[in-house]
Tab-separated table of C-alpha atoms in Angstrom:
chain	number	residue	atom	x	y	z
A	496	MET	CA	-51.587	19.900	-70.751
A	497	GLU	CA	-50.902	21.589	-73.999
A	498	ALA	CA	-47.382	22.008	-75.350
A	499	ASP	CA	-47.307	25.738	-74.552
A	500	GLY	CA	-47.440	25.088	-70.799
A	501	ARG	CA	-51.087	26.017	-70.367
A	502	GLY	CA	-53.170	23.887	-68.090
A	503	THR	CA	-56.635	22.537	-68.653
A	504	ALA	CA	-58.121	25.862	-67.550
A	505	ASP	CA	-55.885	27.690	-70.059
A	506	LYS	CA	-53.645	28.945	-67.249
A	507	LEU	CA	-49.881	29.223	-67.244
A	508	ARG	CA	-48.052	27.883	-64.192
A	509	ASN	CA	-45.027	28.900	-62.209
A	510	VAL	CA	-43.648	28.393	-58.728
A	511	GLU	CA	-42.841	31.673	-57.007
A	512	LEU	CA	-40.935	32.895	-54.004
A	513	LYS	CA	-40.756	36.520	-52.889
A	514	ALA	CA	-38.464	37.974	-50.213
A	515	LYS	CA	-37.772	41.368	-48.666
A	516	ILE	CA	-34.192	42.615	-49.097
A	517	HIS	CA	-33.056	44.880	-46.260
A	518	GLY	CA	-30.917	47.782	-47.427
A	519	GLU	CA	-28.982	48.943	-50.465
A	520	ASP	CA	-25.893	46.844	-49.693
A	521	ALA	CA	-27.899	43.635	-49.373
A	522	PHE	CA	-29.699	44.456	-52.627
A	523	ALA	CA	-26.398	45.149	-54.439
A	524	HIS	CA	-25.061	41.825	-53.112
A	525	ARG	CA	-28.040	39.959	-54.652
A	526	VAL	CA	-27.555	41.821	-57.947
A	527	ALA	CA	-23.905	40.690	-57.958
A	528	ILE	CA	-24.993	37.079	-57.365
A	529	ALA	CA	-27.474	37.309	-60.264
A	530	LYS	CA	-24.851	38.788	-62.594
A	531	LYS	CA	-22.369	36.041	-61.752
A	532	LEU	CA	-24.988	33.272	-62.065
A	533	THR	CA	-26.347	34.443	-65.428
A	534	GLY	CA	-23.264	36.048	-66.953
A	535	THR	CA	-25.351	39.121	-67.837
A	536	ASP	CA	-26.082	42.572	-66.442
A	537	GLY	CA	-29.817	41.877	-66.487
A	538	THR	CA	-32.541	43.947	-68.120
A	539	VAL	CA	-33.993	47.057	-66.474
A	540	ILE	CA	-37.791	47.200	-66.741
A	541	THR	CA	-40.019	50.008	-65.477
A	542	GLN	CA	-43.455	48.736	-64.453
A	543	ASN	CA	-46.527	50.643	-63.361
A	544	ASP	CA	-49.261	48.310	-62.135
A	545	VAL	CA	-52.907	49.148	-61.567
A	546	PHE	CA	-54.668	46.539	-59.418
A	547	PHE	CA	-58.414	46.182	-59.732
A	548	ASN	CA	-61.017	44.780	-57.353
A	549	ALA	CA	-61.292	41.127	-58.323
A	550	SER	CA	-63.789	38.632	-56.953
A	551	LYS	CA	-61.163	35.866	-57.177
A	552	GLY	CA	-57.380	36.130	-57.256
A	553	ARG	CA	-55.762	39.337	-58.477
A	554	LEU	CA	-56.220	41.394	-61.630
A	555	LYS	CA	-53.709	43.991	-62.770
A	556	LEU	CA	-52.991	46.152	-65.751
A	557	ARG	CA	-49.251	46.470	-66.219
A	558	TYR	CA	-47.934	49.482	-68.081
A	559	LEU	CA	-44.539	48.693	-69.633
A	560	THR	CA	-42.071	50.992	-71.345
A	561	HIS	CA	-40.228	48.326	-73.355
A	562	LYS	CA	-43.202	46.520	-74.942
A	563	LYS	CA	-47.001	46.436	-75.019
A	564	SER	CA	-48.875	46.751	-71.763
A	565	GLU	CA	-50.429	43.590	-70.306
A	566	LEU	CA	-53.585	42.571	-68.483
A	567	ILE	CA	-52.716	39.825	-66.013
A	568	SER	CA	-54.964	37.737	-63.814
A	569	TYR	CA	-53.367	35.427	-61.298
A	570	ASP	CA	-54.214	33.283	-58.351
A	571	ARG	CA	-51.757	32.052	-55.751
A	572	PRO	CA	-52.023	31.339	-52.050
A	573	ASP	CA	-50.853	34.003	-49.601
A	574	VAL	CA	-48.358	31.787	-47.779
A	575	THR	CA	-44.618	31.974	-47.215
A	576	GLY	CA	-42.318	29.715	-49.151
A	577	PRO	CA	-42.512	28.474	-52.737
A	578	LYS	CA	-46.080	28.533	-54.035
A	579	LEU	CA	-47.888	27.676	-57.246
A	580	SER	CA	-49.195	30.621	-59.245
A	581	LEU	CA	-51.761	30.133	-62.006
A	582	TYR	CA	-51.984	33.052	-64.395
A	583	SER	CA	-53.277	34.331	-67.703
A	584	LYS	CA	-52.102	37.407	-69.549
A	585	MET	CA	-52.748	39.281	-72.732
A	586	ASP	CA	-51.133	42.172	-74.564
A	587	ILE	CA	-53.099	45.418	-74.475
A	588	ASP	CA	-52.986	48.014	-77.262
A	589	GLU	CA	-55.003	50.695	-75.445
A	590	PRO	CA	-54.153	50.417	-71.741
A	591	GLU	CA	-55.521	53.846	-70.766
A	592	CYS	CA	-58.931	52.984	-72.229
A	593	LEU	CA	-58.965	49.582	-70.517
A	594	GLU	CA	-57.950	51.162	-67.218
A	595	GLN	CA	-60.843	53.616	-67.503
A	596	ILE	CA	-63.339	50.841	-68.278
A	597	LEU	CA	-62.170	48.606	-65.427
A	598	SER	CA	-61.955	51.535	-63.012
A	599	GLU	CA	-65.542	52.508	-63.767
A	600	THR	CA	-66.917	48.972	-63.557
A	601	ILE	CA	-65.010	47.106	-60.853
A	602	GLY	CA	-62.877	49.806	-59.224
A	603	VAL	CA	-59.175	50.262	-58.549
A	604	ARG	CA	-57.664	48.520	-55.527
A	605	GLY	CA	-54.343	50.350	-55.758
A	606	LYS	CA	-51.402	51.403	-57.905
A	607	LEU	CA	-47.785	50.356	-57.676
A	608	ASP	CA	-44.606	51.601	-59.376
A	609	LYS	CA	-41.394	49.622	-59.558
A	610	LYS	CA	-38.100	49.319	-61.315
A	611	ARG	CA	-37.240	45.697	-61.992
A	612	LEU	CA	-33.898	44.189	-62.842
A	613	LEU	CA	-34.673	40.948	-64.698
A	614	PHE	CA	-32.254	38.049	-65.011
A	615	LEU	CA	-32.972	34.725	-66.703
A	616	HIS	CA	-31.392	31.490	-65.475
A	617	ASP	CA	-32.579	28.280	-67.136
A	618	GLN	CA	-36.333	28.288	-66.489
A	619	THR	CA	-36.167	30.818	-63.651
A	620	ARG	CA	-36.967	34.503	-63.910
A	621	ILE	CA	-35.019	36.380	-61.225
A	622	HIS	CA	-36.569	39.734	-60.335
A	623	LEU	CA	-34.677	42.254	-58.239
A	624	ASP	CA	-37.243	44.960	-57.573
A	625	ALA	CA	-37.120	48.488	-56.201
A	626	VAL	CA	-40.751	49.221	-55.308
A	627	ALA	CA	-41.826	52.816	-54.654
A	628	SER	CA	-42.749	53.388	-50.981
A	629	LEU	CA	-41.849	49.787	-50.049
A	630	GLY	CA	-38.149	49.136	-50.659
A	631	HIS	CA	-36.195	46.293	-52.233
A	632	PHE	CA	-37.281	42.749	-52.985
A	633	LEU	CA	-36.180	39.602	-54.744
A	634	GLU	CA	-38.560	37.262	-56.519
A	635	PHE	CA	-38.034	33.936	-58.257
A	636	GLU	CA	-40.515	32.674	-60.825
A	637	VAL	CA	-39.803	29.139	-61.999
A	638	VAL	CA	-41.828	28.766	-65.193
A	639	LEU	CA	-42.998	25.174	-65.161
A	640	ARG	CA	-42.779	23.070	-68.281
A	641	PRO	CA	-45.945	21.096	-69.056
A	642	GLU	CA	-44.498	17.830	-67.757
A	643	GLN	CA	-43.041	19.321	-64.573
A	644	THR	CA	-44.574	18.865	-61.163
A	645	ILE	CA	-45.003	21.576	-58.563
A	646	GLU	CA	-42.466	19.739	-56.407
A	647	GLU	CA	-39.839	19.989	-59.155
A	648	GLY	CA	-40.435	23.735	-59.325
A	649	GLN	CA	-40.195	23.994	-55.547
A	650	ALA	CA	-36.822	22.201	-55.660
A	651	VAL	CA	-35.516	24.757	-58.177
A	652	VAL	CA	-36.754	27.608	-55.964
A	653	ALA	CA	-35.099	26.046	-52.907
A	654	GLU	CA	-31.757	25.967	-54.731
A	655	MET	CA	-32.157	29.579	-55.880
A	656	LYS	CA	-33.033	30.593	-52.317
A	657	ARG	CA	-29.802	28.982	-51.134
A	658	LEU	CA	-27.687	30.591	-53.875
A	659	PHE	CA	-29.093	34.049	-53.117
A	660	GLU	CA	-28.744	33.635	-49.332
A	661	ILE	CA	-32.426	34.251	-48.591
A	662	SER	CA	-33.546	33.478	-45.042
A	663	ASP	CA	-37.001	32.214	-44.092
A	664	GLU	CA	-37.535	35.374	-42.014
A	665	ASP	CA	-37.399	37.505	-45.170
A	666	LEU	CA	-40.045	35.555	-47.105
A	667	MET	CA	-43.267	37.331	-48.030
A	668	THR	CA	-46.765	35.922	-48.111
A	669	GLY	CA	-48.694	38.192	-50.485
A	670	ALA	CA	-48.196	40.646	-53.319
A	671	TYR	CA	-46.492	44.032	-53.211
A	672	ILE	CA	-49.883	45.718	-53.417
A	673	ASP	CA	-50.931	43.973	-50.177
A	674	GLN	CA	-47.880	45.428	-48.438
A	675	LEU	CA	-48.529	48.877	-49.855
A	676	LEU	CA	-52.168	48.918	-48.731
A	677	LYS	CA	-51.397	47.824	-45.132
């Protein structure tokens, strides 16, 4: 592995866990936990994702208001619990043009809008998401260092799951877009 965390296939790695949060009070409780854990108020990020038909994994164009838009490809198993995600991403200067090209060539699978509250704790990105038409969610992304094993990332996720009082019944298997298209 290279020093930047990319694997032999030039992919970045993280261990992820995603859970449904039921209700405004439960969501506010998780926000309070994140604020206490990180000592910050978090960063509000508005994201508009366009998912395209991909022959393998998922491909999305993410429109961002706070920085350049991104094209992201990722592959992770649709299972509950902590899972390895392999991903690549690049900054996009002309997202509308790219969206048109990809729409015309491979087609759009769906679109998703969300407001994300981002907290950083050590190597973990904590996402508290309000997703249009779906509700509230919490996601942990443990960004693996090159020397770290998947099991080490899973141990970090397990501790975060405990700290944020996430039950196994609330764990999700797929992506938000899968839920939206059901």
